[in-house]
Short mmCIF file of C-alpha atoms in Angstrom, two decimals:
data_model
loop_
_atom_site.label_atom_id
_atom_site.label_comp_id
_atom_site.label_asym_id
_atom_site.label_seq_id
_atom_site.Cartn_x
_atom_site.Cartn_y
_atom_site.Cartn_z
CA MET N 1 -6.12 25.21 -61.94
CA SER N 2 -8.74 22.66 -62.58
CA THR N 3 -10.83 21.04 -59.82
CA ARG N 4 -9.10 17.67 -60.44
CA ALA N 5 -5.71 19.33 -60.13
CA ARG N 6 -6.58 21.09 -56.89
CA TRP N 7 -7.91 17.72 -55.52
CA CYS N 8 -4.77 15.88 -56.47
CA ASN N 9 -2.65 18.57 -54.86
CA MET N 10 -4.26 17.97 -51.39
CA PRO N 11 -2.08 15.79 -49.07
CA ILE N 12 -3.61 12.34 -48.39
CA MET N 13 -3.80 11.73 -44.60
CA LEU N 14 -3.30 8.13 -43.42
CA GLY N 15 -3.62 8.21 -39.67
CA ASP N 16 -1.41 11.02 -38.51
CA VAL N 17 1.06 10.81 -41.51
CA ALA N 18 0.56 12.95 -44.58
CA ALA N 19 1.72 11.77 -48.05
CA PRO N 20 4.42 13.98 -49.66
CA HIS N 21 3.10 16.89 -51.70
CA ILE N 22 3.26 16.36 -55.44
CA ASP N 23 2.68 19.12 -57.99
CA MET N 24 0.52 17.27 -60.45
CA THR N 25 0.52 20.18 -63.02
CA GLN N 26 4.28 19.58 -63.60
CA LEU N 27 3.68 15.94 -64.53
CA PRO N 28 2.78 14.40 -67.98
CA PRO N 29 -0.95 13.54 -68.15
CA GLN N 30 -0.16 9.73 -68.04
CA ALA N 31 1.91 10.10 -64.92
CA ALA N 32 -0.71 12.25 -63.22
CA ALA N 33 -3.45 9.77 -64.12
CA LEU N 34 -1.29 6.89 -62.73
CA ILE N 35 -0.59 8.71 -59.51
CA ALA N 36 -4.32 9.60 -59.08
CA ARG N 37 -5.18 5.87 -59.49
CA LEU N 38 -2.58 4.93 -56.87
CA GLN N 39 -3.88 7.46 -54.48
CA GLN N 40 -7.44 6.09 -54.93
CA GLN N 41 -6.17 2.59 -54.18
CA VAL N 42 -4.40 3.72 -51.05
CA GLN N 43 -7.51 5.46 -49.86
CA ALA N 44 -9.57 2.37 -50.55
CA GLN N 45 -6.99 0.22 -48.67
CA ALA N 46 -7.07 2.62 -45.73
CA ARG N 47 -10.85 2.40 -45.63
CA GLU N 48 -10.68 -1.34 -45.80
CA ILE N 49 -8.11 -1.48 -42.94
CA ALA N 50 -10.31 0.87 -40.76
CA TRP N 51 -13.40 -1.34 -41.48
CA ARG N 52 -11.48 -4.42 -40.59
CA ASP N 53 -10.06 -2.95 -37.37
CA ALA N 54 -13.55 -1.82 -36.32
CA LYS N 55 -14.90 -5.40 -36.95
CA LEU N 56 -11.98 -6.98 -35.04
CA GLU N 57 -12.63 -4.64 -32.12
CA LYS N 58 -16.28 -5.50 -32.03
CA VAL N 59 -15.72 -9.15 -32.28
CA ASN N 60 -13.04 -9.06 -29.47
CA PHE N 61 -15.38 -7.03 -27.29
CA GLU N 62 -18.31 -9.47 -27.79
CA LEU N 63 -15.95 -12.46 -27.09
CA ALA N 64 -14.74 -10.82 -23.92
CA ARG N 65 -18.30 -10.07 -22.84
CA LEU N 66 -19.29 -13.68 -23.50
CA LYS N 67 -16.37 -14.93 -21.30
CA ARG N 68 -17.64 -12.67 -18.44
CA TRP N 69 -21.18 -14.04 -18.82
CA LYS N 70 -19.83 -17.61 -19.04
CA PHE N 71 -17.71 -17.42 -15.93
CA GLY N 72 -19.70 -14.83 -13.97
CA ALA N 73 -23.18 -16.36 -14.44
CA LYS N 74 -24.98 -17.58 -11.28
CA THR N 75 -25.68 -20.92 -12.80
CA GLU N 76 -26.61 -22.35 -9.45
CA ALA N 77 -29.83 -20.30 -9.58
CA MET N 78 -30.93 -22.27 -12.76
CA THR N 79 -32.51 -25.68 -13.06
CA ALA N 80 -30.48 -28.47 -14.63
CA GLN N 81 -32.43 -28.09 -17.89
CA GLN N 82 -31.93 -24.32 -17.96
CA ARG N 83 -28.18 -24.73 -17.15
CA ALA N 84 -27.68 -27.14 -19.99
CA LEU N 85 -29.45 -24.82 -22.46
CA PHE N 86 -27.44 -21.86 -21.21
CA GLN N 87 -24.14 -23.81 -21.62
CA ASP N 88 -25.15 -24.96 -25.07
CA THR N 89 -25.95 -21.46 -26.21
CA MET N 90 -22.64 -20.12 -24.81
CA ALA N 91 -20.62 -22.83 -26.59
CA GLU N 92 -22.44 -21.94 -29.90
CA ASP N 93 -21.88 -18.30 -29.59
CA GLU N 94 -18.24 -18.70 -28.60
CA ALA N 95 -17.56 -20.94 -31.64
CA ASP N 96 -19.30 -18.48 -33.90
CA LEU N 97 -17.28 -15.55 -32.68
CA ARG N 98 -13.96 -17.39 -32.69
CA ALA N 99 -14.69 -18.49 -36.39
CA ARG N 100 -15.35 -14.84 -37.26
CA LEU N 101 -12.30 -13.58 -35.51
CA ALA N 102 -10.13 -16.20 -37.26
CA ALA N 103 -11.54 -15.18 -40.71
CA LEU N 104 -10.81 -11.52 -40.00
CA GLN N 105 -7.28 -12.23 -38.83
CA ALA N 106 -6.52 -14.53 -41.80
CA ASP N 107 -6.71 -11.64 -44.28
CA LEU N 108 -4.38 -9.40 -42.19
CA PRO N 109 -0.68 -9.34 -43.16
CA GLU N 110 1.38 -11.54 -40.75
CA PRO N 111 3.30 -9.19 -38.36
CA PRO N 112 7.11 -9.80 -38.15
CA LYS N 113 7.91 -12.17 -35.40
CA ALA N 114 10.18 -10.57 -32.74
CA PRO N 115 13.09 -12.80 -31.68
CA LYS N 116 12.34 -14.68 -28.55
CA ALA N 117 14.18 -13.46 -25.53
CA PRO N 118 16.24 -16.13 -23.75
CA PRO N 119 14.38 -17.55 -20.68
CA ARG N 120 15.37 -15.63 -17.60
CA LYS N 121 16.94 -17.60 -14.82
CA PRO N 122 15.36 -16.93 -11.45
CA ARG N 123 17.72 -14.94 -9.24
CA ARG N 124 17.66 -16.05 -5.61
CA GLN N 125 17.81 -13.19 -3.12
CA LYS N 126 20.98 -13.16 -1.07
CA LEU N 127 20.54 -14.19 2.46
CA PRO N 128 20.83 -11.30 5.01
CA GLU N 129 24.39 -10.70 6.24
CA HIS N 130 23.31 -10.21 9.87
CA LEU N 131 22.22 -13.89 10.29
CA GLU N 132 24.51 -16.22 12.22
CA ARG N 133 26.50 -18.54 9.91
CA VAL N 134 27.23 -22.11 11.09
CA GLU N 135 30.00 -23.51 8.90
CA HIS N 136 30.13 -27.20 7.78
CA ARG N 137 33.44 -28.17 6.18
CA HIS N 138 33.41 -30.88 3.49
CA GLU N 139 36.81 -32.10 2.48
CA PRO N 140 37.89 -35.38 0.81
CA GLU N 141 39.18 -37.92 3.27
CA ASP N 142 42.24 -38.66 1.03
CA THR N 143 43.84 -35.61 -0.61
CA SER N 144 46.36 -37.58 -2.57
CA CYS N 145 46.19 -37.88 -6.38
CA PRO N 146 43.81 -40.83 -7.29
CA ASN N 147 46.11 -41.64 -10.22
CA ALA N 148 47.88 -44.89 -9.17
CA GLU N 149 50.97 -43.89 -11.11
CA CYS N 150 51.25 -40.55 -9.32
CA GLY N 151 49.89 -40.53 -5.74
CA ARG N 152 51.38 -37.20 -4.85
CA PRO N 153 49.65 -34.84 -2.44
CA MET N 154 47.06 -32.53 -4.15
CA GLN N 155 46.95 -28.74 -3.66
CA ARG N 156 43.79 -26.85 -2.59
CA ILE N 157 42.92 -24.26 -5.23
CA GLY N 158 39.65 -22.91 -3.91
CA GLU N 159 36.17 -23.74 -2.69
CA ASP N 160 32.49 -23.54 -3.54
CA VAL N 161 30.14 -22.16 -0.88
CA SER N 162 26.50 -23.12 -0.67
CA GLU N 163 24.19 -21.41 1.87
CA LYS N 164 20.99 -22.99 3.24
CA LEU N 165 18.59 -21.17 5.51
CA ASP N 166 17.52 -22.94 8.78
CA ILE N 167 15.57 -21.99 11.86
CA ILE N 168 15.32 -22.97 15.54
CA PRO N 169 11.74 -22.51 16.78
CA ALA N 170 11.15 -19.99 19.71
CA LYS N 171 12.98 -21.21 22.70
CA PHE N 172 11.81 -20.59 26.18
CA PHE N 173 14.29 -19.99 28.95
CA VAL N 174 14.17 -18.97 32.58
CA HIS N 175 15.87 -16.00 34.24
CA ARG N 176 16.95 -16.92 37.76
CA HIS N 177 17.32 -13.86 40.01
CA ILE N 178 19.29 -14.82 43.06
CA TYR N 179 19.25 -12.16 45.79
CA GLY N 180 21.99 -12.69 48.38
CA LYS N 181 21.11 -12.04 52.00
CA TRP N 182 23.81 -10.55 54.24
CA VAL N 183 23.59 -10.04 57.93
CA CYS N 184 25.66 -8.33 60.54
CA ARG N 185 25.54 -10.55 63.67
CA CYS N 186 26.79 -7.72 65.84
CA CYS N 187 24.21 -5.16 64.89
CA GLN N 188 21.56 -7.64 63.81
CA GLN N 189 21.18 -5.92 60.47
CA ILE N 190 20.20 -7.78 57.26
CA ARG N 191 21.00 -6.33 53.82
CA GLN N 192 19.58 -7.55 50.49
CA GLU N 193 19.11 -5.96 47.07
CA PRO N 194 15.51 -4.96 46.36
CA ALA N 195 13.67 -7.07 43.75
CA GLU N 196 13.92 -5.67 40.24
CA PRO N 197 10.66 -4.24 38.98
CA ASP N 198 9.10 -5.81 35.91
CA VAL N 199 6.14 -5.57 33.74
CA ILE N 200 4.06 -7.72 36.06
CA ASP N 201 5.29 -7.49 39.62
CA GLY N 202 5.28 -10.97 41.19
CA GLY N 203 4.35 -12.57 37.92
CA ILE N 204 6.34 -15.18 35.96
CA PRO N 205 6.73 -13.41 32.58
CA ALA N 206 9.80 -11.29 31.82
CA SER N 207 9.54 -8.38 29.46
CA GLY N 208 10.66 -10.47 26.47
CA LEU N 209 7.80 -12.95 26.93
CA VAL N 210 5.24 -10.13 27.42
CA ALA N 211 6.63 -8.45 24.24
CA HIS N 212 6.47 -11.75 22.37
CA THR N 213 2.73 -12.21 23.34
CA MET N 214 1.87 -8.75 22.28
CA ILE N 215 3.70 -8.82 18.99
CA SER N 216 2.11 -12.22 18.23
CA ARG N 217 -1.35 -10.64 18.98
CA PHE N 218 -0.97 -7.17 17.41
CA VAL N 219 1.66 -7.59 14.64
CA ASP N 220 1.31 -11.20 13.61
CA HIS N 221 -2.43 -11.21 14.47
CA ILE N 222 -2.31 -14.54 16.22
CA PRO N 223 -5.29 -14.77 18.77
CA TYR N 224 -4.56 -15.94 22.20
CA TYR N 225 -6.39 -19.29 21.69
CA ARG N 226 -3.85 -20.13 18.93
CA GLN N 227 -0.79 -18.89 20.90
CA THR N 228 -1.70 -21.40 23.75
CA PRO N 229 -1.02 -24.49 21.71
CA ILE N 230 2.11 -23.00 20.08
CA ASN N 231 3.53 -22.43 23.50
CA ALA N 232 2.46 -25.86 24.62
CA ARG N 233 4.69 -27.47 21.93
CA SER N 234 7.63 -26.25 24.05
CA GLY N 235 6.09 -27.69 27.23
CA VAL N 236 4.98 -24.26 28.61
CA HIS N 237 1.31 -24.04 29.80
CA THR N 238 -0.11 -20.54 29.09
CA PRO N 239 -3.89 -20.41 29.07
CA ARG N 240 -5.48 -17.78 26.99
CA SER N 241 -6.63 -15.93 29.96
CA THR N 242 -3.09 -15.72 31.32
CA LEU N 243 -1.81 -14.43 27.91
CA ALA N 244 -4.60 -11.75 27.84
CA THR N 245 -3.61 -10.66 31.45
CA TRP N 246 0.07 -10.22 30.32
CA SER N 247 -0.97 -8.14 27.34
CA GLY N 248 -3.31 -6.06 29.46
CA ALA N 249 -0.59 -5.26 31.93
CA GLY N 250 1.87 -4.48 29.10
CA GLY N 251 -0.62 -2.17 27.47
CA ALA N 252 -1.13 -0.26 30.73
CA LYS N 253 2.62 0.32 31.11
CA LEU N 254 2.73 1.78 27.57
CA GLU N 255 -0.09 4.38 27.97
CA PRO N 256 2.26 7.23 29.07
CA LEU N 257 4.41 6.51 25.93
CA PHE N 258 1.30 6.50 23.82
CA GLU N 259 0.46 10.01 25.02
CA ALA N 260 3.97 11.09 24.23
CA GLN N 261 3.61 9.59 20.67
CA ARG N 262 0.29 11.41 20.23
CA ARG N 263 1.95 14.75 21.02
CA PHE N 264 4.76 13.94 18.68
CA ILE N 265 2.31 13.24 15.87
CA LEU N 266 0.58 16.47 16.45
CA SER N 267 3.81 18.34 16.36
CA CYS N 268 3.93 17.83 12.55
CA ALA N 269 2.62 20.55 10.36
CA VAL N 270 1.37 18.03 7.72
CA LEU N 271 -0.83 15.06 8.79
CA HIS N 272 -2.46 12.09 6.96
CA ALA N 273 -5.83 10.97 8.31
CA ASP N 274 -8.11 7.97 7.60
CA GLU N 275 -10.55 5.78 9.50
CA THR N 276 -11.72 2.14 9.27
CA PRO N 277 -14.44 0.12 10.80
CA VAL N 278 -13.72 -2.71 13.17
CA PRO N 279 -16.28 -5.06 14.82
CA LEU N 280 -16.89 -4.50 18.51
CA LEU N 281 -18.54 -7.21 20.64
CA GLU N 282 -21.70 -6.27 22.60
CA PRO N 283 -21.96 -9.09 25.18
CA GLY N 284 -25.47 -8.14 26.23
CA ALA N 285 -26.86 -8.27 22.80
CA GLY N 286 -24.81 -11.36 21.77
CA LYS N 287 -23.68 -9.71 18.54
CA THR N 288 -21.15 -7.16 17.26
CA ARG N 289 -21.56 -3.50 16.40
CA LYS N 290 -19.39 -1.26 14.19
CA ALA N 291 -16.63 0.75 15.92
CA TYR N 292 -13.95 2.75 14.22
CA VAL N 293 -10.15 3.14 14.36
CA TRP N 294 -8.99 6.60 13.36
CA ALA N 295 -5.32 6.70 12.12
CA TRP N 296 -3.12 9.78 12.00
CA ALA N 297 0.36 9.86 10.60
CA ARG N 298 3.06 12.46 10.08
CA SER N 299 3.74 13.45 6.48
CA LEU N 300 5.12 10.86 4.00
CA HIS N 301 7.99 13.42 3.45
CA ASP N 302 8.76 13.99 7.16
CA PRO N 303 12.18 12.65 8.18
CA HIS N 304 10.79 11.29 11.43
CA PRO N 305 7.78 8.98 10.52
CA GLY N 306 5.14 7.91 13.03
CA VAL N 307 1.57 6.97 13.33
CA VAL N 308 -1.04 7.03 16.17
CA TYR N 309 -4.40 5.29 16.32
CA GLU N 310 -7.59 6.20 18.31
CA PHE N 311 -10.21 3.60 18.88
CA CYS N 312 -13.67 5.32 18.82
CA LEU N 313 -17.25 4.16 19.04
CA GLY N 314 -18.30 6.01 15.94
CA ARG N 315 -17.37 7.95 12.78
CA GLY N 316 -18.72 11.36 13.51
CA SER N 317 -16.85 14.63 13.24
CA GLN N 318 -16.59 14.85 17.05
CA TYR N 319 -13.70 12.38 17.05
CA PRO N 320 -11.28 14.21 14.71
CA LEU N 321 -12.44 17.46 16.45
CA GLY N 322 -11.35 16.01 19.81
CA PHE N 323 -8.01 14.74 18.38
CA LEU N 324 -7.03 17.89 16.63
CA GLY N 325 -8.74 20.46 18.80
CA GLY N 326 -6.39 20.14 21.75
CA LYS N 327 -7.13 18.66 25.14
CA GLY N 328 -7.82 20.47 28.36
CA PRO N 329 -5.79 20.17 31.63
CA PRO N 330 -3.35 18.70 32.41
CA TYR N 331 -2.19 18.94 28.78
CA ALA N 332 -3.33 22.45 27.98
CA GLU N 333 -2.48 21.84 24.32
CA PRO N 334 -3.29 24.38 21.58
CA ALA N 335 -5.48 23.33 18.58
CA TRP N 336 -3.45 21.70 15.86
CA ARG N 337 -2.60 23.87 12.85
CA GLY N 338 -1.26 22.73 9.45
CA THR N 339 -2.38 20.80 6.34
CA LEU N 340 -4.55 17.68 6.72
CA ILE N 341 -4.42 15.04 3.84
CA THR N 342 -7.73 13.06 3.66
CA ASP N 343 -10.26 11.67 1.33
CA GLN N 344 -13.54 13.51 0.71
CA TYR N 345 -15.37 12.09 3.70
CA ALA N 346 -17.68 14.74 5.17
CA GLY N 347 -16.57 13.92 8.76
CA TYR N 348 -13.46 16.04 8.22
CA ASN N 349 -15.28 19.10 7.11
CA ALA N 350 -15.81 20.35 10.66
CA VAL N 351 -12.10 20.27 11.51
CA LEU N 352 -11.26 22.00 8.19
CA ASP N 353 -13.83 24.79 8.36
CA ALA N 354 -11.86 27.83 7.32
CA LYS N 355 -14.10 30.24 9.39
CA VAL N 356 -13.35 28.28 12.67
CA TYR N 357 -9.80 27.12 11.89
CA PRO N 358 -8.20 29.54 9.47
CA GLN N 359 -4.74 28.03 10.31
CA ARG N 360 -5.73 24.69 8.74
CA ARG N 361 -5.72 23.69 5.01
CA SER N 362 -7.25 20.70 3.35
CA ALA N 363 -5.33 18.53 0.90
CA LEU N 364 -7.12 15.73 -0.96
CA CYS N 365 -5.87 12.31 -1.94
CA ALA N 366 -5.03 12.12 -5.70
CA ALA N 367 -5.19 8.25 -5.48
CA HIS N 368 -8.84 8.43 -4.61
CA ALA N 369 -9.66 10.55 -7.67
CA ARG N 370 -7.54 8.34 -9.81
CA ARG N 371 -9.41 5.14 -8.76
CA TYR N 372 -12.72 6.43 -10.18
CA PHE N 373 -11.11 6.44 -13.59
CA GLU N 374 -9.28 3.13 -12.99
CA GLU N 375 -12.54 1.33 -12.36
CA LEU N 376 -14.14 2.63 -15.53
CA SER N 377 -11.06 1.96 -17.66
CA ARG N 378 -11.57 -1.81 -17.14
CA GLY N 379 -15.36 -1.69 -17.59
CA GLY N 380 -15.49 -2.17 -21.34
CA CYS N 381 -18.14 0.58 -21.62
CA SER N 382 -18.29 3.66 -23.83
CA ALA N 383 -16.82 5.68 -21.04
CA SER N 384 -13.61 3.48 -21.01
CA ALA N 385 -11.90 5.46 -23.77
CA VAL N 386 -12.11 8.67 -21.69
CA ALA N 387 -11.09 6.77 -18.55
CA ILE N 388 -8.13 5.16 -20.34
CA GLU N 389 -6.88 8.60 -21.56
CA ALA N 390 -7.37 9.88 -17.98
CA MET N 391 -5.30 7.00 -16.68
CA HIS N 392 -2.44 7.91 -19.11
CA ARG N 393 -2.46 11.37 -17.73
CA TRP N 394 -2.43 10.21 -14.19
CA ALA N 395 0.54 8.02 -15.00
CA ARG N 396 2.51 11.00 -16.29
CA ILE N 397 1.64 12.99 -13.16
CA TYR N 398 2.70 10.11 -10.87
CA HIS N 399 5.85 9.51 -12.93
CA ALA N 400 6.86 13.05 -12.47
CA GLU N 401 6.12 12.88 -8.72
CA GLY N 402 8.20 9.69 -8.34
CA ALA N 403 11.32 11.46 -9.60
CA LEU N 404 11.05 13.93 -6.56
CA ALA N 405 11.04 11.34 -3.84
CA GLY N 406 14.51 12.13 -2.34
CA MET N 407 14.30 15.89 -2.37
CA ASP N 408 13.83 18.25 0.55
CA PRO N 409 10.53 20.17 0.68
CA ASP N 410 11.86 23.42 -1.01
CA ASP N 411 13.56 21.57 -3.85
CA ARG N 412 10.50 19.46 -4.26
CA ARG N 413 8.18 22.49 -4.46
CA ARG N 414 10.26 24.02 -7.14
CA ALA N 415 10.53 20.82 -9.15
CA ARG N 416 6.75 20.36 -8.91
CA GLN N 417 6.20 23.89 -10.28
CA GLN N 418 8.39 23.05 -13.32
CA LEU N 419 7.49 19.39 -13.92
CA SER N 420 4.05 18.59 -12.38
CA LYS N 421 2.16 21.87 -12.53
CA PRO N 422 1.98 22.05 -16.38
CA LEU N 423 0.69 18.34 -16.42
CA TRP N 424 -1.98 19.27 -13.83
CA ASN N 425 -3.04 22.39 -15.77
CA GLU N 426 -3.36 20.44 -19.01
CA PHE N 427 -5.30 17.67 -17.20
CA GLU N 428 -7.79 20.21 -15.86
CA VAL N 429 -8.43 21.75 -19.35
CA TRP N 430 -8.92 18.30 -20.77
CA LEU N 431 -11.29 17.27 -17.93
CA ARG N 432 -13.45 20.35 -18.43
CA LEU N 433 -13.65 19.65 -22.16
CA GLN N 434 -14.66 16.10 -21.56
CA ARG N 435 -17.20 17.07 -19.06
CA THR N 436 -19.12 18.97 -21.73
CA GLN N 437 -19.29 15.84 -23.91
CA VAL N 438 -20.54 13.25 -21.39
CA PRO N 439 -24.11 12.93 -20.21
CA ASP N 440 -25.03 14.13 -16.64
CA GLY N 441 -25.43 11.34 -14.14
CA SER N 442 -23.15 8.97 -16.04
CA LYS N 443 -20.26 7.18 -14.20
CA ILE N 444 -17.64 9.02 -16.15
CA ALA N 445 -19.39 12.35 -15.30
CA GLN N 446 -19.18 11.48 -11.56
CA ALA N 447 -15.50 10.64 -11.95
CA ILE N 448 -14.71 13.93 -13.61
CA ASP N 449 -16.82 15.98 -11.16
CA TYR N 450 -15.11 14.27 -8.17
CA SER N 451 -11.79 15.71 -9.41
CA LEU N 452 -12.96 19.08 -10.75
CA ASN N 453 -14.99 19.91 -7.59
CA ALA N 454 -11.94 19.42 -5.37
CA TRP N 455 -9.30 20.74 -7.72
CA LYS N 456 -7.83 23.22 -5.34
CA ALA N 457 -7.34 20.67 -2.60
CA LEU N 458 -6.04 18.07 -5.09
CA THR N 459 -3.32 20.41 -6.32
CA LEU N 460 -2.38 21.87 -2.98
CA HIS N 461 0.72 19.86 -2.89
CA LEU N 462 2.12 21.81 -5.85
CA ASP N 463 2.63 24.85 -3.60
CA ASP N 464 3.99 22.85 -0.59
CA GLY N 465 6.81 20.42 -0.88
CA ALA N 466 6.04 18.91 2.48
CA VAL N 467 2.60 17.77 1.33
CA ALA N 468 2.23 14.36 -0.28
CA ILE N 469 0.36 13.81 -3.54
CA ASP N 470 -1.98 11.19 -2.01
CA ASN N 471 -3.01 9.48 1.21
CA ASN N 472 -1.49 6.04 0.39
CA LEU N 473 0.78 6.24 3.49
CA ILE N 474 -2.05 6.19 6.01
CA GLU N 475 -3.95 3.58 3.99
CA ARG N 476 -0.97 1.24 4.37
CA GLN N 477 -1.05 1.89 8.18
CA ILE N 478 -4.76 0.97 8.17
CA LYS N 479 -4.14 -2.44 6.53
CA PRO N 480 -2.87 -4.13 9.74
CA TRP N 481 -6.18 -3.55 11.35
CA LYS N 482 -8.08 -5.03 8.47
CA LEU N 483 -5.73 -8.03 8.46
CA GLY N 484 -6.12 -8.38 12.21
CA ALA N 485 -9.87 -8.32 12.12
CA LYS N 486 -9.80 -11.33 9.81
CA ASN N 487 -7.93 -13.29 12.48
CA TRP N 488 -9.28 -12.13 15.86
CA LEU N 489 -12.78 -11.47 14.31
CA PHE N 490 -13.82 -8.71 16.79
CA VAL N 491 -12.65 -6.43 19.54
CA GLY N 492 -13.87 -7.73 22.93
CA SER N 493 -14.57 -4.38 24.57
CA GLU N 494 -14.04 -0.65 24.23
CA LEU N 495 -11.12 -0.91 26.75
CA ALA N 496 -9.58 -3.64 24.68
CA GLY N 497 -9.88 -1.58 21.60
CA GLN N 498 -8.18 1.35 23.26
CA ARG N 499 -5.43 -0.96 24.51
CA ALA N 500 -4.89 -2.37 20.98
CA ALA N 501 -4.67 1.20 19.73
CA VAL N 502 -1.90 1.96 22.24
CA VAL N 503 0.21 -1.06 21.29
CA MET N 504 -0.42 -0.81 17.51
CA SER N 505 0.60 2.91 17.52
CA LEU N 506 3.97 2.05 18.98
CA VAL N 507 4.85 -1.07 17.09
CA GLN N 508 3.69 0.27 13.71
CA SER N 509 5.71 3.41 14.38
CA ALA N 510 8.70 1.20 15.18
CA LYS N 511 8.26 -0.59 11.84
CA LEU N 512 8.13 2.73 10.01
CA ASN N 513 11.40 3.69 11.56
CA GLY N 514 13.01 0.36 10.46
CA LEU N 515 13.01 -1.18 13.95
CA ASP N 516 12.41 -4.82 14.93
CA PRO N 517 9.06 -4.44 16.80
CA TRP N 518 9.82 -7.18 19.30
CA ALA N 519 13.32 -5.80 20.16
CA TYR N 520 11.80 -2.35 20.64
CA LEU N 521 8.90 -3.46 22.67
CA ARG N 522 10.91 -5.80 24.91
CA ASP N 523 13.47 -3.06 25.71
CA VAL N 524 10.82 -0.38 26.33
CA LEU N 525 8.87 -2.69 28.71
CA ALA N 526 11.98 -3.43 30.55
CA ARG N 527 12.96 0.20 30.95
CA ILE N 528 9.78 2.31 31.16
CA HIS N 529 9.05 1.68 34.79
CA SER N 530 12.35 3.21 35.90
CA HIS N 531 12.84 5.75 33.11
CA PRO N 532 12.53 9.37 34.17
CA SER N 533 9.12 10.81 33.18
CA HIS N 534 10.63 14.05 31.84
CA ARG N 535 12.77 12.02 29.45
CA LEU N 536 10.00 9.69 28.21
CA ASP N 537 10.32 10.88 24.65
CA GLU N 538 13.66 9.09 24.48
CA LEU N 539 11.66 5.87 24.31
CA LEU N 540 9.62 6.98 21.28
CA PRO N 541 10.37 4.81 18.16
CA HIS N 542 12.02 7.62 16.24
CA ARG N 543 14.46 8.37 19.18
CA TRP N 544 14.83 4.87 20.71
CA ARG N 545 18.36 3.47 21.08
CA PRO N 546 18.83 0.06 22.69
CA GLU N 547 20.92 -0.07 25.89
#
């Protein structure tokens, strides 16, 4: 076979699709020559399309970078003359790039236009069924036929119902407790029912008002100085110092329940952990310092959710050691054992030291590893292609994990072995290959190393269906503290921080269990002073039942 025949017999690759094989030796010379010329034209067109695509990509990249410069430039640092020159140059460059982009696009074949989807009508969410309905009937005054020649009574054939949402602002009311006094004039004996205990003995607030004040402060993040004028609109004078006193007394009542909640959290074999800074006021120095709230939650897959917070003055390893290591008398609790899901913060290394705590395992958060690639995938740099491919692989892993949400731990573990484990194995091989092709010290190398160096802990969940793939649950429980700090600015004292941790632990756990935090806190504050101490666990959010 001649060299030309062998070359003509090779399939022509266009992208990933090969042209059909043609045996040129079986064709007449004229037909073979015609096919050869057609193949050359196809190759030339393919090269032209590839060149044009590269040019389009380059121009689009330069235009996007220009926009970032244009809108991200710190023009306030320039003089007026410099700013004018900068804006003129930007306008010229943008016009040049747009002209080149239009010229390149003009030569491309016009893609077929997809039929326009009909505009979607916004669907209003149905109002909750549990809300009280106040009906307003609207009927014609005269139900006789308006036709003068008829005038007979009309028949009702149906109705249209329109619902509008309304609200009555918080209404204060007064409980009057009247204690009758009874006397025996013969024996000179007086009998009267003892006063009912309340959150603040001898004070004016009932448990509902104390709960409302605490929910406003710790759930809605309304500082006391803003609650005062809100209450004043109803004619009730509540100075901020009074509101703070009520909350302090309520927090003290809840401390035994907080300890019960802490023990309940530690009874779970899989825990999520995270920490966040909060500003703490130092009155003597006239400024704030950085304190920390440590959050601990039962596993995402646990049927009884719950969270507990600890307010600490630092971020050192002594704080998780103290929480997980077990407290001394009167608790006499053993050290916690199980799987701890965290990020790669070194403060957790001491509590997960296998030599000291062989009964503990470390599981790392996949969402943290994914974020490194997510940041790079939007950077427009040379590493973005690798990061984008990594994001596709992360998407497949999370898609498989999402399908297992409603399973019990054993079924989830088996399903992960079948669905997720092959994706993780393939991802590891791909990451190790990419690591050999990227320079040391680059951002993409750091992202790959972050995952590979912790691969065992990242994939621990594949062998344990009770372990979540990431730590997003506890990060969601940290957010109320960040939102609160924007409103109340700082924690006034270490004691105030500890009190906030007590209240937040209970109300956030109530929300995790689908409870109305005000209804829960009001009932608990009304009952806790007379509730038997050995049955205190009945008031925990996951077991609470209103009376």
